Short mmCIF file of C-alpha atoms in Angstrom, two decimals:
data_model
loop_
_atom_site.label_atom_id
_atom_site.label_comp_id
_atom_site.label_asym_id
_atom_site.label_seq_id
_atom_site.Cartn_x
_atom_site.Cartn_y
_atom_site.Cartn_z
CA MET A 1 -57.76 52.08 -55.97
CA ASN A 2 -59.85 49.19 -54.60
CA GLN A 3 -58.79 48.59 -50.99
CA GLU A 4 -59.50 44.86 -51.26
CA ILE A 5 -57.11 44.56 -54.23
CA VAL A 6 -54.46 46.47 -52.27
CA ALA A 7 -54.94 44.22 -49.22
CA VAL A 8 -54.61 41.03 -51.30
CA ALA A 9 -51.51 42.43 -53.02
CA ASP A 10 -50.00 43.30 -49.63
CA ARG A 11 -50.61 39.74 -48.37
CA LEU A 12 -49.06 38.29 -51.56
CA LYS A 13 -46.02 40.53 -51.21
CA GLY A 14 -45.79 39.72 -47.50
CA LEU A 15 -45.81 35.99 -48.24
CA ARG A 16 -43.00 36.42 -50.74
CA GLU A 17 -40.93 38.53 -48.37
CA VAL A 18 -41.43 36.29 -45.31
CA MET A 19 -40.52 33.21 -47.36
CA GLU A 20 -37.52 35.09 -48.81
CA ILE A 21 -38.68 34.42 -52.36
CA SER A 22 -37.26 36.59 -55.12
CA LEU A 23 -39.55 38.31 -57.60
CA GLU A 24 -38.06 36.10 -60.31
CA GLU A 25 -38.83 32.90 -58.38
CA ALA A 26 -42.40 34.01 -57.62
CA ALA A 27 -43.00 34.92 -61.27
CA ALA A 28 -41.56 31.59 -62.43
CA THR A 29 -43.79 29.75 -59.94
CA CYS A 30 -46.81 31.45 -61.52
CA GLY A 31 -45.57 31.02 -65.08
CA ILE A 32 -45.60 34.76 -65.78
CA ALA A 33 -43.05 37.49 -66.46
CA ARG A 34 -41.36 39.19 -63.52
CA GLU A 35 -42.82 42.53 -64.62
CA GLN A 36 -46.39 41.15 -64.55
CA TYR A 37 -45.83 39.67 -61.10
CA GLU A 38 -44.55 43.04 -59.84
CA ILE A 39 -47.70 44.72 -61.18
CA TYR A 40 -49.84 42.24 -59.20
CA GLU A 41 -47.91 43.03 -56.01
CA SER A 42 -48.32 46.78 -56.60
CA GLY A 43 -52.04 46.64 -55.78
CA THR A 44 -52.95 48.61 -58.89
CA VAL A 45 -54.58 45.73 -60.79
CA ASP A 46 -56.68 42.70 -59.92
CA ILE A 47 -54.78 39.49 -59.21
CA PRO A 48 -56.34 36.44 -60.89
CA VAL A 49 -57.44 33.78 -58.39
CA GLY A 50 -55.29 31.28 -60.27
CA ILE A 51 -52.13 33.28 -59.51
CA LEU A 52 -53.04 33.42 -55.83
CA GLN A 53 -53.78 29.70 -55.82
CA CYS A 54 -50.47 28.93 -57.50
CA MET A 55 -48.49 30.83 -54.85
CA ALA A 56 -50.59 29.33 -52.05
CA LYS A 57 -49.98 25.77 -53.24
CA LYS A 58 -46.29 26.22 -53.93
CA TYR A 59 -45.57 27.80 -50.54
CA ASN A 60 -48.06 25.77 -48.50
CA VAL A 61 -50.33 28.66 -47.53
CA ASP A 62 -54.08 28.38 -47.71
CA LEU A 63 -55.68 30.40 -50.51
CA THR A 64 -58.16 31.78 -47.97
CA VAL A 65 -55.29 33.50 -46.15
CA LEU A 66 -54.22 35.34 -49.31
CA ILE A 67 -57.78 36.28 -50.28
CA SER A 68 -59.23 37.24 -46.90
CA GLY A 69 -56.43 37.34 -44.37
CA SER A 70 -58.24 34.66 -42.31
CA GLU A 71 -56.93 31.20 -41.55
CA PRO A 72 -59.31 28.27 -42.24
CA HIS A 73 -59.67 25.79 -39.37
CA MET A 74 -62.08 23.03 -40.42
CA LYS A 75 -60.52 19.63 -41.18
CA SER A 76 -63.40 17.14 -41.37
CA TYR A 77 -66.00 19.18 -43.26
CA PHE A 78 -67.06 22.75 -43.96
CA LEU A 79 -70.66 23.74 -44.64
CA THR A 80 -71.47 26.81 -46.70
CA LYS A 81 -75.13 27.79 -46.58
CA LYS A 82 -76.80 29.22 -49.68
CA GLY A 83 -75.46 32.69 -50.43
CA LYS A 84 -73.03 32.62 -47.51
CA GLY A 85 -69.72 31.94 -49.26
CA ILE A 86 -66.99 34.45 -48.52
CA SER A 87 -67.26 37.24 -51.08
CA VAL A 88 -64.27 37.87 -53.28
CA ASP A 89 -65.40 41.02 -55.11
CA ARG A 90 -62.09 42.16 -56.52
CA ARG A 91 -63.26 42.79 -60.08
CA SER A 92 -66.36 44.64 -61.19
CA ASP A 93 -67.07 42.15 -63.98
CA TYR A 94 -66.97 38.98 -61.86
CA LYS A 95 -68.51 38.36 -58.45
CA TYR A 96 -66.82 35.40 -56.76
CA GLN A 97 -68.01 33.57 -53.66
CA SER A 98 -65.53 31.12 -52.18
CA LEU A 99 -67.51 28.04 -51.16
CA ALA A 100 -64.91 26.10 -49.15
CA TRP A 101 -62.91 28.92 -47.60
CA GLY A 102 -63.11 27.52 -44.06
CA PHE A 103 -61.72 24.06 -44.90
CA ALA A 104 -58.00 23.75 -44.25
CA ASN A 105 -55.65 22.13 -46.79
CA ARG A 106 -58.13 22.03 -49.69
CA ARG A 107 -57.09 20.21 -52.86
CA ALA A 108 -59.40 22.34 -55.00
CA ASP A 109 -61.06 25.73 -54.70
CA PRO A 110 -64.76 25.97 -55.63
CA PHE A 111 -66.30 29.37 -56.35
CA MET A 112 -69.80 30.50 -57.24
CA VAL A 113 -69.29 33.13 -59.94
CA THR A 114 -71.82 35.63 -61.26
CA VAL A 115 -71.21 37.79 -64.32
CA THR A 116 -73.49 40.30 -66.01
CA PRO A 117 -73.52 41.18 -69.71
CA GLU A 118 -73.12 44.90 -68.97
CA GLU A 119 -69.91 44.31 -67.07
CA THR A 120 -68.41 41.75 -69.46
CA LYS A 121 -68.80 43.58 -72.78
CA GLU A 122 -65.07 43.06 -73.19
CA ILE A 123 -63.71 39.65 -72.21
CA HIS A 124 -60.75 39.85 -69.82
CA PHE A 125 -58.41 36.93 -70.40
CA ASN A 126 -56.17 35.28 -67.87
CA SER A 127 -54.30 32.05 -67.39
CA HIS A 128 -52.96 30.23 -64.38
CA PRO A 129 -51.41 26.90 -63.49
CA GLY A 130 -53.66 23.88 -63.06
CA HIS A 131 -57.07 22.96 -64.39
CA GLU A 132 -60.48 24.58 -64.14
CA PHE A 133 -64.02 23.22 -64.23
CA ASN A 134 -67.03 25.47 -64.96
CA TYR A 135 -70.67 24.34 -64.59
CA VAL A 136 -73.35 26.81 -65.70
CA ILE A 137 -76.21 27.03 -63.22
CA GLU A 138 -78.24 29.78 -64.86
CA GLY A 139 -77.98 32.05 -67.87
CA LYS A 140 -75.85 31.75 -70.96
CA LEU A 141 -72.07 32.13 -70.94
CA LYS A 142 -69.56 32.54 -73.72
CA ILE A 143 -66.28 30.95 -72.71
CA VAL A 144 -63.13 31.35 -74.78
CA VAL A 145 -60.26 28.94 -74.13
CA ASP A 146 -57.08 29.19 -76.20
CA GLY A 147 -58.97 31.04 -78.94
CA LYS A 148 -61.86 28.55 -79.11
CA GLU A 149 -65.28 30.15 -78.41
CA MET A 150 -67.99 28.04 -76.79
CA ILE A 151 -71.50 28.92 -75.63
CA LEU A 152 -72.60 27.19 -72.44
CA GLU A 153 -76.15 27.20 -71.12
CA SER A 154 -77.68 26.03 -67.87
CA GLY A 155 -76.53 22.45 -67.22
CA ASP A 156 -73.51 22.63 -69.55
CA CYS A 157 -70.00 22.26 -68.19
CA LEU A 158 -66.43 22.63 -69.36
CA TYR A 159 -63.16 21.25 -67.98
CA PHE A 160 -59.97 22.82 -69.34
CA ASP A 161 -56.25 23.41 -68.98
CA ALA A 162 -56.13 26.74 -67.15
CA THR A 163 -52.63 27.53 -68.45
CA LYS A 164 -54.39 28.39 -71.73
CA LYS A 165 -55.69 31.96 -71.99
CA HIS A 166 -59.36 31.96 -71.05
CA GLY A 167 -62.18 34.37 -70.33
CA MET A 168 -65.94 34.40 -69.82
CA GLN A 169 -68.76 36.68 -70.94
CA ALA A 170 -72.43 36.66 -69.93
CA ILE A 171 -74.85 36.70 -72.85
CA ASP A 172 -78.18 38.58 -72.68
CA ASN A 173 -78.73 38.13 -68.90
CA PRO A 174 -76.60 37.56 -65.82
CA ALA A 175 -74.96 34.14 -65.75
CA LYS A 176 -74.12 32.12 -62.66
CA PHE A 177 -71.66 29.25 -62.71
CA LEU A 178 -69.71 26.99 -60.39
CA ALA A 179 -65.95 27.30 -61.03
CA ILE A 180 -63.56 24.81 -59.47
CA ILE A 181 -59.84 25.49 -59.72
CA PHE A 182 -57.52 22.50 -59.27
#
């Protein structure tokens, strides 16, 4: 079991328990079944960033706290130097770097995401509340949203309703894209 996944699940469960939120209420907040929410809290599967963001927004906790256990402190600006975003390597098929993790009370969460074709042979779908914006920086990416397949290349972007099932797959070579979750 990935220790980072377990740690994130423990923080999610801790938030729910401290706030005295029932499993049913937490699941409803995330728009998922109670059973699925319980699986996320078990630490046996990856928790989509969108689920973490949903709980963070609803219960006024910074997403950074759930992901890393650290509290962001910056209020005027936060600079992230190239390659220095906080790593969120919870899944083998996606490498996330949080780009604004140190800014308190963010209204959106930007991530630099890298996927490789070897690790995304099978697209893993998820959905979460809110919207998502993806801008391809390098490579070629197949994105499926609500059953619609689209191929994005460097310079292409897509804005979509993240409550729709969606997943990404690198084509031919690694793909790097900016993902912003609102």
